[in-house]
PDB file of C-alpha atoms in Angstrom:
ATOM      1  CA  GLY A   1       8.155  -5.062  19.484  1.00  0.00           C
ATOM      2  CA  ALA A   2       7.327  -3.509  16.101  1.00  0.00           C
ATOM      3  CA  VAL A   3      10.230  -4.960  14.166  1.00  0.00           C
ATOM      4  CA  VAL A   4      10.385  -4.618  10.407  1.00  0.00           C
ATOM      5  CA  SER A   5      12.876  -6.524   8.320  1.00  0.00           C
ATOM      6  CA  GLN A   6      14.008  -6.053   4.742  1.00  0.00           C
ATOM      7  CA  HIS A   7      15.680  -8.494   2.434  1.00  0.00           C
ATOM      8  CA  PRO A   8      18.152  -8.277   0.879  1.00  0.00           C
ATOM      9  CA  SER A   9      20.124  -5.621   2.687  1.00  0.00           C
ATOM     10  CA  ARG A  10      22.294  -5.052  -0.336  1.00  0.00           C
ATOM     11  CA  VAL A  11      21.977  -6.051  -3.983  1.00  0.00           C
ATOM     12  CA  ILE A  12      24.045  -5.434  -7.064  1.00  0.00           C
ATOM     13  CA  CYS A  13      22.554  -6.210 -10.437  1.00  0.00           C
ATOM     14  CA  LYS A  14      23.146  -5.621 -14.114  1.00  0.00           C
ATOM     15  CA  SER A  15      21.222  -3.032 -16.067  1.00  0.00           C
ATOM     16  CA  GLY A  16      17.997  -4.450 -17.491  1.00  0.00           C
ATOM     17  CA  THR A  17      17.391  -7.032 -14.794  1.00  0.00           C
ATOM     18  CA  SER A  18      14.600  -6.990 -12.216  1.00  0.00           C
ATOM     19  CA  VAL A  19      15.150  -6.918  -8.482  1.00  0.00           C
ATOM     20  CA  LYS A  20      12.682  -7.846  -5.749  1.00  0.00           C
ATOM     21  CA  ILE A  21      12.910  -6.403  -2.252  1.00  0.00           C
ATOM     22  CA  GLU A  22      10.906  -7.895   0.604  1.00  0.00           C
ATOM     23  CA  CYS A  23       9.588  -6.038   3.606  1.00  0.00           C
ATOM     24  CA  ARG A  24       8.226  -7.992   6.556  1.00  0.00           C
ATOM     25  CA  SER A  25       6.607  -6.925   9.797  1.00  0.00           C
ATOM     26  CA  LEU A  26       7.834  -9.569  12.210  1.00  0.00           C
ATOM     27  CA  ASP A  27       5.697  -9.112  15.282  1.00  0.00           C
ATOM     28  CA  PHE A  28       2.592  -7.227  14.247  1.00  0.00           C
ATOM     29  CA  GLN A  29       0.092  -7.099  11.448  1.00  0.00           C
ATOM     30  CA  ALA A  30       0.705  -4.135   9.195  1.00  0.00           C
ATOM     31  CA  THR A  31      -2.416  -2.816   7.525  1.00  0.00           C
ATOM     32  CA  THR A  32      -0.350  -0.281   5.606  1.00  0.00           C
ATOM     33  CA  MET A  33       3.144  -0.378   4.202  1.00  0.00           C
ATOM     34  CA  PHE A  34       5.106   2.470   2.724  1.00  0.00           C
ATOM     35  CA  TRP A  35       8.019   2.408   0.319  1.00  0.00           C
ATOM     36  CA  TYR A  36      10.608   5.154   0.224  1.00  0.00           C
ATOM     37  CA  ARG A  37      13.671   5.892  -1.857  1.00  0.00           C
ATOM     38  CA  GLN A  38      16.599   7.816  -0.477  1.00  0.00           C
ATOM     39  CA  PHE A  39      19.459   9.188  -2.546  1.00  0.00           C
ATOM     40  CA  PRO A  40      22.768  10.054  -0.831  1.00  0.00           C
ATOM     41  CA  LYS A  41      22.483  12.976   1.568  1.00  0.00           C
ATOM     42  CA  GLN A  42      18.831  13.482   0.699  1.00  0.00           C
ATOM     43  CA  SER A  43      15.566  12.877   2.426  1.00  0.00           C
ATOM     44  CA  LEU A  44      13.279   9.897   2.202  1.00  0.00           C
ATOM     45  CA  MET A  45      10.954  10.338  -0.760  1.00  0.00           C
ATOM     46  CA  LEU A  46       7.678   8.492  -0.484  1.00  0.00           C
ATOM     47  CA  MET A  47       7.180   6.269  -3.508  1.00  0.00           C
ATOM     48  CA  ALA A  48       3.947   4.492  -2.704  1.00  0.00           C
ATOM     49  CA  THR A  49       1.540   3.439  -0.018  1.00  0.00           C
ATOM     50  CA  SER A  50       0.041  -0.011  -0.023  1.00  0.00           C
ATOM     51  CA  ASN A  51      -2.773  -1.522   1.950  1.00  0.00           C
ATOM     52  CA  GLU A  52      -3.088  -5.252   2.347  1.00  0.00           C
ATOM     53  CA  GLY A  53      -5.132  -6.792  -0.411  1.00  0.00           C
ATOM     54  CA  SER A  54      -5.499  -3.675  -2.521  1.00  0.00           C
ATOM     55  CA  LYS A  55      -3.497  -1.903  -5.195  1.00  0.00           C
ATOM     56  CA  ALA A  56      -0.752   0.449  -4.126  1.00  0.00           C
ATOM     57  CA  THR A  57      -1.185   4.194  -4.353  1.00  0.00           C
ATOM     58  CA  TYR A  58       1.808   5.729  -6.092  1.00  0.00           C
ATOM     59  CA  GLU A  59       3.147   9.221  -5.579  1.00  0.00           C
ATOM     60  CA  GLN A  60       3.223  11.622  -8.469  1.00  0.00           C
ATOM     61  CA  GLY A  61       6.177  10.948 -10.722  1.00  0.00           C
ATOM     62  CA  VAL A  62       6.700   7.343  -9.630  1.00  0.00           C
ATOM     63  CA  GLU A  63       6.218   4.860 -12.459  1.00  0.00           C
ATOM     64  CA  LYS A  64       3.933   2.113 -11.240  1.00  0.00           C
ATOM     65  CA  ASP A  65       4.929  -0.201 -14.091  1.00  0.00           C
ATOM     66  CA  LYS A  66       8.562   0.133 -13.139  1.00  0.00           C
ATOM     67  CA  PHE A  67       8.172  -0.157  -9.380  1.00  0.00           C
ATOM     68  CA  LEU A  68       5.760  -3.008  -8.782  1.00  0.00           C
ATOM     69  CA  ILE A  69       4.394  -3.241  -5.272  1.00  0.00           C
ATOM     70  CA  ASN A  70       2.564  -6.214  -3.882  1.00  0.00           C
ATOM     71  CA  HIS A  71       1.074  -6.326  -0.390  1.00  0.00           C
ATOM     72  CA  ALA A  72      -0.290  -9.845  -0.336  1.00  0.00           C
ATOM     73  CA  SER A  73      -0.510 -10.324   3.415  1.00  0.00           C
ATOM     74  CA  LEU A  74      -0.547  -8.325   6.630  1.00  0.00           C
ATOM     75  CA  THR A  75       3.115  -9.115   7.194  1.00  0.00           C
ATOM     76  CA  LEU A  76       4.690  -8.960   3.755  1.00  0.00           C
ATOM     77  CA  SER A  77       5.065  -6.372   1.037  1.00  0.00           C
ATOM     78  CA  THR A  78       7.389  -6.585  -1.943  1.00  0.00           C
ATOM     79  CA  LEU A  79       8.850  -3.958  -4.229  1.00  0.00           C
ATOM     80  CA  THR A  80      10.085  -5.126  -7.610  1.00  0.00           C
ATOM     81  CA  VAL A  81      12.256  -2.772  -9.612  1.00  0.00           C
ATOM     82  CA  THR A  82      11.721  -3.907 -13.190  1.00  0.00           C
ATOM     83  CA  SER A  83      14.326  -3.423 -15.908  1.00  0.00           C
ATOM     84  CA  ALA A  84      16.606  -1.632 -13.499  1.00  0.00           C
ATOM     85  CA  HIS A  85      18.951   1.054 -14.753  1.00  0.00           C
ATOM     86  CA  PRO A  86      21.883   2.817 -13.070  1.00  0.00           C
ATOM     87  CA  GLU A  87      19.672   5.789 -12.181  1.00  0.00           C
ATOM     88  CA  ASP A  88      17.562   3.421 -10.050  1.00  0.00           C
ATOM     89  CA  SER A  89      20.541   2.862  -7.774  1.00  0.00           C
ATOM     90  CA  SER A  90      19.433   4.092  -4.380  1.00  0.00           C
ATOM     91  CA  PHE A  91      18.622   3.160  -0.805  1.00  0.00           C
ATOM     92  CA  TYR A  92      15.111   1.707  -0.636  1.00  0.00           C
ATOM     93  CA  ILE A  93      13.388   1.730   2.723  1.00  0.00           C
ATOM     94  CA  CYS A  94      10.047   0.291   3.715  1.00  0.00           C
ATOM     95  CA  SER A  95       7.937   1.026   6.723  1.00  0.00           C
ATOM     96  CA  ALA A  96       4.941  -0.714   8.191  1.00  0.00           C
ATOM     97  CA  GLY A  97       2.098   0.790  10.067  1.00  0.00           C
ATOM     98  CA  ARG A  98      -1.219   0.134  11.668  1.00  0.00           C
ATOM     99  CA  ALA A  99      -3.876   2.465  10.339  1.00  0.00           C
ATOM    100  CA  ALA A 100      -5.517   3.186  13.659  1.00  0.00           C
ATOM    101  CA  VAL A 101      -2.247   4.140  15.303  1.00  0.00           C
ATOM    102  CA  HIS A 102      -0.526   6.129  12.530  1.00  0.00           C
ATOM    103  CA  GLU A 103       2.912   5.103  13.703  1.00  0.00           C
ATOM    104  CA  GLN A 104       5.393   3.828  11.153  1.00  0.00           C
ATOM    105  CA  PHE A 105       8.083   1.312  11.889  1.00  0.00           C
ATOM    106  CA  PHE A 106      10.985   1.337   9.489  1.00  0.00           C
ATOM    107  CA  GLY A 107      13.020  -1.449   8.017  1.00  0.00           C
ATOM    108  CA  PRO A 108      16.821  -1.242   7.838  1.00  0.00           C
ATOM    109  CA  GLY A 109      16.821  -0.437   4.130  1.00  0.00           C
ATOM    110  CA  THR A 110      18.113  -2.100   0.964  1.00  0.00           C
ATOM    111  CA  ARG A 111      21.035  -0.662  -0.955  1.00  0.00           C
ATOM    112  CA  LEU A 112      20.466  -1.244  -4.686  1.00  0.00           C
ATOM    113  CA  THR A 113      23.345  -0.759  -7.094  1.00  0.00           C
ATOM    114  CA  VAL A 114      22.656  -1.182 -10.798  1.00  0.00           C
ATOM    115  CA  LEU A 115      25.744  -1.585 -12.955  1.00  0.00           C
TER     116      LEU A 115
ATOM    117  CA  GLN B   1       6.221  16.312  -2.662  1.00  0.00           C
ATOM    118  CA  GLN B   2       7.679  19.009  -0.389  1.00  0.00           C
ATOM    119  CA  GLN B   3       4.782  19.324   2.036  1.00  0.00           C
ATOM    120  CA  VAL B   4       7.059  19.451   5.059  1.00  0.00           C
ATOM    121  CA  LYS B   5       9.726  22.153   5.283  1.00  0.00           C
ATOM    122  CA  GLN B   6      12.607  21.598   7.657  1.00  0.00           C
ATOM    123  CA  SER B   7      15.370  23.921   8.820  1.00  0.00           C
ATOM    124  CA  PRO B   8      18.235  24.320   9.262  1.00  0.00           C
ATOM    125  CA  GLN B   9      19.891  22.069   6.717  1.00  0.00           C
ATOM    126  CA  SER B  10      22.872  21.601   9.009  1.00  0.00           C
ATOM    127  CA  LEU B  11      23.617  22.464  12.599  1.00  0.00           C
ATOM    128  CA  ILE B  12      26.764  22.472  14.684  1.00  0.00           C
ATOM    129  CA  VAL B  13      26.415  22.526  18.449  1.00  0.00           C
ATOM    130  CA  GLN B  14      28.894  22.274  21.271  1.00  0.00           C
ATOM    131  CA  LYS B  15      28.621  19.362  23.677  1.00  0.00           C
ATOM    132  CA  GLY B  16      26.125  20.199  26.396  1.00  0.00           C
ATOM    133  CA  GLY B  17      24.316  22.749  24.253  1.00  0.00           C
ATOM    134  CA  ILE B  18      20.751  22.751  22.964  1.00  0.00           C
ATOM    135  CA  SER B  19      20.023  21.660  19.403  1.00  0.00           C
ATOM    136  CA  ILE B  20      16.871  23.093  17.854  1.00  0.00           C
ATOM    137  CA  ILE B  21      15.379  21.942  14.568  1.00  0.00           C
ATOM    138  CA  ASN B  22      12.221  23.400  13.082  1.00  0.00           C
ATOM    139  CA  CYS B  23       9.560  22.080  10.749  1.00  0.00           C
ATOM    140  CA  ALA B  24       6.482  23.474   9.082  1.00  0.00           C
ATOM    141  CA  TYR B  25       3.739  21.605   7.289  1.00  0.00           C
ATOM    142  CA  GLU B  26       1.055  22.614   4.849  1.00  0.00           C
ATOM    143  CA  ASN B  27      -1.720  20.060   4.990  1.00  0.00           C
ATOM    144  CA  THR B  28      -3.958  20.292   8.047  1.00  0.00           C
ATOM    145  CA  ALA B  29      -5.033  16.697   7.463  1.00  0.00           C
ATOM    146  CA  PHE B  30      -1.747  15.471   8.932  1.00  0.00           C
ATOM    147  CA  ASP B  31      -2.272  14.159  12.437  1.00  0.00           C
ATOM    148  CA  TYR B  32       0.959  12.466  13.465  1.00  0.00           C
ATOM    149  CA  PHE B  33       4.270  14.274  13.698  1.00  0.00           C
ATOM    150  CA  PRO B  34       7.300  12.139  14.424  1.00  0.00           C
ATOM    151  CA  TRP B  35      10.993  12.934  14.540  1.00  0.00           C
ATOM    152  CA  TYR B  36      13.473  10.380  13.292  1.00  0.00           C
ATOM    153  CA  GLN B  37      17.197   9.946  13.746  1.00  0.00           C
ATOM    154  CA  GLN B  38      19.200   8.361  10.977  1.00  0.00           C
ATOM    155  CA  PHE B  39      22.787   7.197  10.903  1.00  0.00           C
ATOM    156  CA  PRO B  40      24.574   6.567   7.580  1.00  0.00           C
ATOM    157  CA  GLY B  41      23.502   3.341   5.910  1.00  0.00           C
ATOM    158  CA  LYS B  42      20.691   2.712   8.362  1.00  0.00           C
ATOM    159  CA  GLY B  43      16.953   3.152   8.261  1.00  0.00           C
ATOM    160  CA  PRO B  44      15.413   6.006  10.268  1.00  0.00           C
ATOM    161  CA  ALA B  45      14.664   5.329  13.915  1.00  0.00           C
ATOM    162  CA  LEU B  46      11.784   6.974  15.733  1.00  0.00           C
ATOM    163  CA  LEU B  47      12.923   9.415  18.404  1.00  0.00           C
ATOM    164  CA  ILE B  48       9.724  11.029  19.598  1.00  0.00           C
ATOM    165  CA  ALA B  49       6.329  11.844  18.135  1.00  0.00           C
ATOM    166  CA  ILE B  50       3.391  14.104  18.877  1.00  0.00           C
ATOM    167  CA  ARG B  51      -0.236  14.449  17.871  1.00  0.00           C
ATOM    168  CA  PRO B  52      -1.868  17.831  17.178  1.00  0.00           C
ATOM    169  CA  ASP B  53      -3.970  17.834  20.326  1.00  0.00           C
ATOM    170  CA  VAL B  54      -0.822  18.234  22.444  1.00  0.00           C
ATOM    171  CA  SER B  55       1.423  21.327  22.480  1.00  0.00           C
ATOM    172  CA  GLU B  56       4.515  19.750  23.981  1.00  0.00           C
ATOM    173  CA  LYS B  57       5.947  16.328  24.610  1.00  0.00           C
ATOM    174  CA  LYS B  58       9.140  15.496  26.436  1.00  0.00           C
ATOM    175  CA  GLU B  59      11.035  12.240  26.533  1.00  0.00           C
ATOM    176  CA  GLY B  60      14.371  12.372  28.268  1.00  0.00           C
ATOM    177  CA  ARG B  61      16.559  14.962  26.546  1.00  0.00           C
ATOM    178  CA  PHE B  62      14.179  15.282  23.583  1.00  0.00           C
ATOM    179  CA  THR B  63      11.230  17.677  23.491  1.00  0.00           C
ATOM    180  CA  ILE B  64       8.762  18.406  20.718  1.00  0.00           C
ATOM    181  CA  SER B  65       6.970  21.733  20.728  1.00  0.00           C
ATOM    182  CA  PHE B  66       3.883  21.886  18.528  1.00  0.00           C
ATOM    183  CA  ASN B  67       2.018  24.970  17.318  1.00  0.00           C
ATOM    184  CA  LYS B  68      -1.119  23.834  15.545  1.00  0.00           C
ATOM    185  CA  SER B  69      -2.313  27.296  14.485  1.00  0.00           C
ATOM    186  CA  ALA B  70       1.048  28.086  12.900  1.00  0.00           C
ATOM    187  CA  LYS B  71       1.409  24.562  11.503  1.00  0.00           C
ATOM    188  CA  GLN B  72       4.892  24.365  12.955  1.00  0.00           C
ATOM    189  CA  PHE B  73       6.720  22.026  15.274  1.00  0.00           C
ATOM    190  CA  SER B  74      10.231  21.777  16.580  1.00  0.00           C
ATOM    191  CA  LEU B  75      12.642  19.353  18.183  1.00  0.00           C
ATOM    192  CA  HIS B  76      14.814  20.413  21.075  1.00  0.00           C
ATOM    193  CA  ILE B  77      17.722  18.221  22.106  1.00  0.00           C
ATOM    194  CA  MET B  78      18.961  19.229  25.534  1.00  0.00           C
ATOM    195  CA  ASP B  79      22.501  18.559  26.732  1.00  0.00           C
ATOM    196  CA  SER B  80      23.544  17.538  23.221  1.00  0.00           C
ATOM    197  CA  GLN B  81      26.207  14.830  23.054  1.00  0.00           C
ATOM    198  CA  PRO B  82      28.644  13.794  20.310  1.00  0.00           C
ATOM    199  CA  GLY B  83      26.662  10.546  19.997  1.00  0.00           C
ATOM    200  CA  ASP B  84      23.682  12.634  18.916  1.00  0.00           C
ATOM    201  CA  SER B  85      25.534  13.539  15.718  1.00  0.00           C
ATOM    202  CA  ALA B  86      23.269  12.195  12.973  1.00  0.00           C
ATOM    203  CA  THR B  87      20.696  13.335  10.454  1.00  0.00           C
ATOM    204  CA  TYR B  88      17.320  14.235  11.896  1.00  0.00           C
ATOM    205  CA  PHE B  89      14.089  14.176   9.939  1.00  0.00           C
ATOM    206  CA  CYS B  90      10.757  15.573  10.912  1.00  0.00           C
ATOM    207  CA  ALA B  91       7.682  14.108   9.325  1.00  0.00           C
ATOM    208  CA  ALA B  92       4.047  14.852   8.903  1.00  0.00           C
ATOM    209  CA  SER B  93       3.500  11.199   8.539  1.00  0.00           C
ATOM    210  CA  PRO B  94       4.129   9.684   6.026  1.00  0.00           C
ATOM    211  CA  ARG B  95       5.915  12.644   4.424  1.00  0.00           C
ATOM    212  CA  PHE B  96       9.403  13.649   5.466  1.00  0.00           C
ATOM    213  CA  GLY B  97      11.197  16.940   5.782  1.00  0.00           C
ATOM    214  CA  ALA B  98      14.502  17.477   3.996  1.00  0.00           C
ATOM    215  CA  GLY B  99      16.602  16.561   7.021  1.00  0.00           C
ATOM    216  CA  THR B 100      19.060  18.325   9.317  1.00  0.00           C
ATOM    217  CA  ARG B 101      22.618  17.128   9.668  1.00  0.00           C
ATOM    218  CA  LEU B 102      23.546  17.664  13.317  1.00  0.00           C
ATOM    219  CA  THR B 103      27.141  17.699  14.460  1.00  0.00           C
ATOM    220  CA  VAL B 104      27.847  17.906  18.169  1.00  0.00           C
ATOM    221  CA  LYS B 105      31.431  18.939  18.872  1.00  0.00           C
ATOM    222  CA  PRO B 106      33.155  17.601  21.978  1.00  0.00           C
TER     223      PRO B 106
END
């Protein structure tokens, strides 16, 4: 159990376009979802935490107008990278959790390349 | 965002040896301390986790030791195997340490 999927797994886009990444918890209801960004050979940097039905809480230094997060249901959260630029190229990983349990279950990640 | 400090940055161990990775956290509000294993191009996978009311947890070859007063915890991998070669992250959930690149030589 506790499977989290991400779609797409890989995306290449032109500079200035917007990209949406979906994160789904397939077999449980996720009260909280987390979005991370990981640059090559670096750690996972927490971008934001979102709870179903409420606005996401962004980490310091993360532009909320650039990285739009929507957590519309207990099984789906989306991250939209607006007006993407080459410096946004990274590995984006989501995780889903249940507040009472504190465990996080990670998706397989999405490799974003902005040309 | 560096609330979890992890060391060493890289580690080379001979097959059959013990791999030890250490982490320290700052915020006493953290209450869930997992270790993750990550292979290139993949998301992190949970290895083992501990809560602060327990001082040690063992699952197979993996053991977490937890020192609440020192705000430190460590991962021990016994009988390390080449297949264990990966990057390991500690976390004071949801924040991650910097990672340790483990290489197990045959």
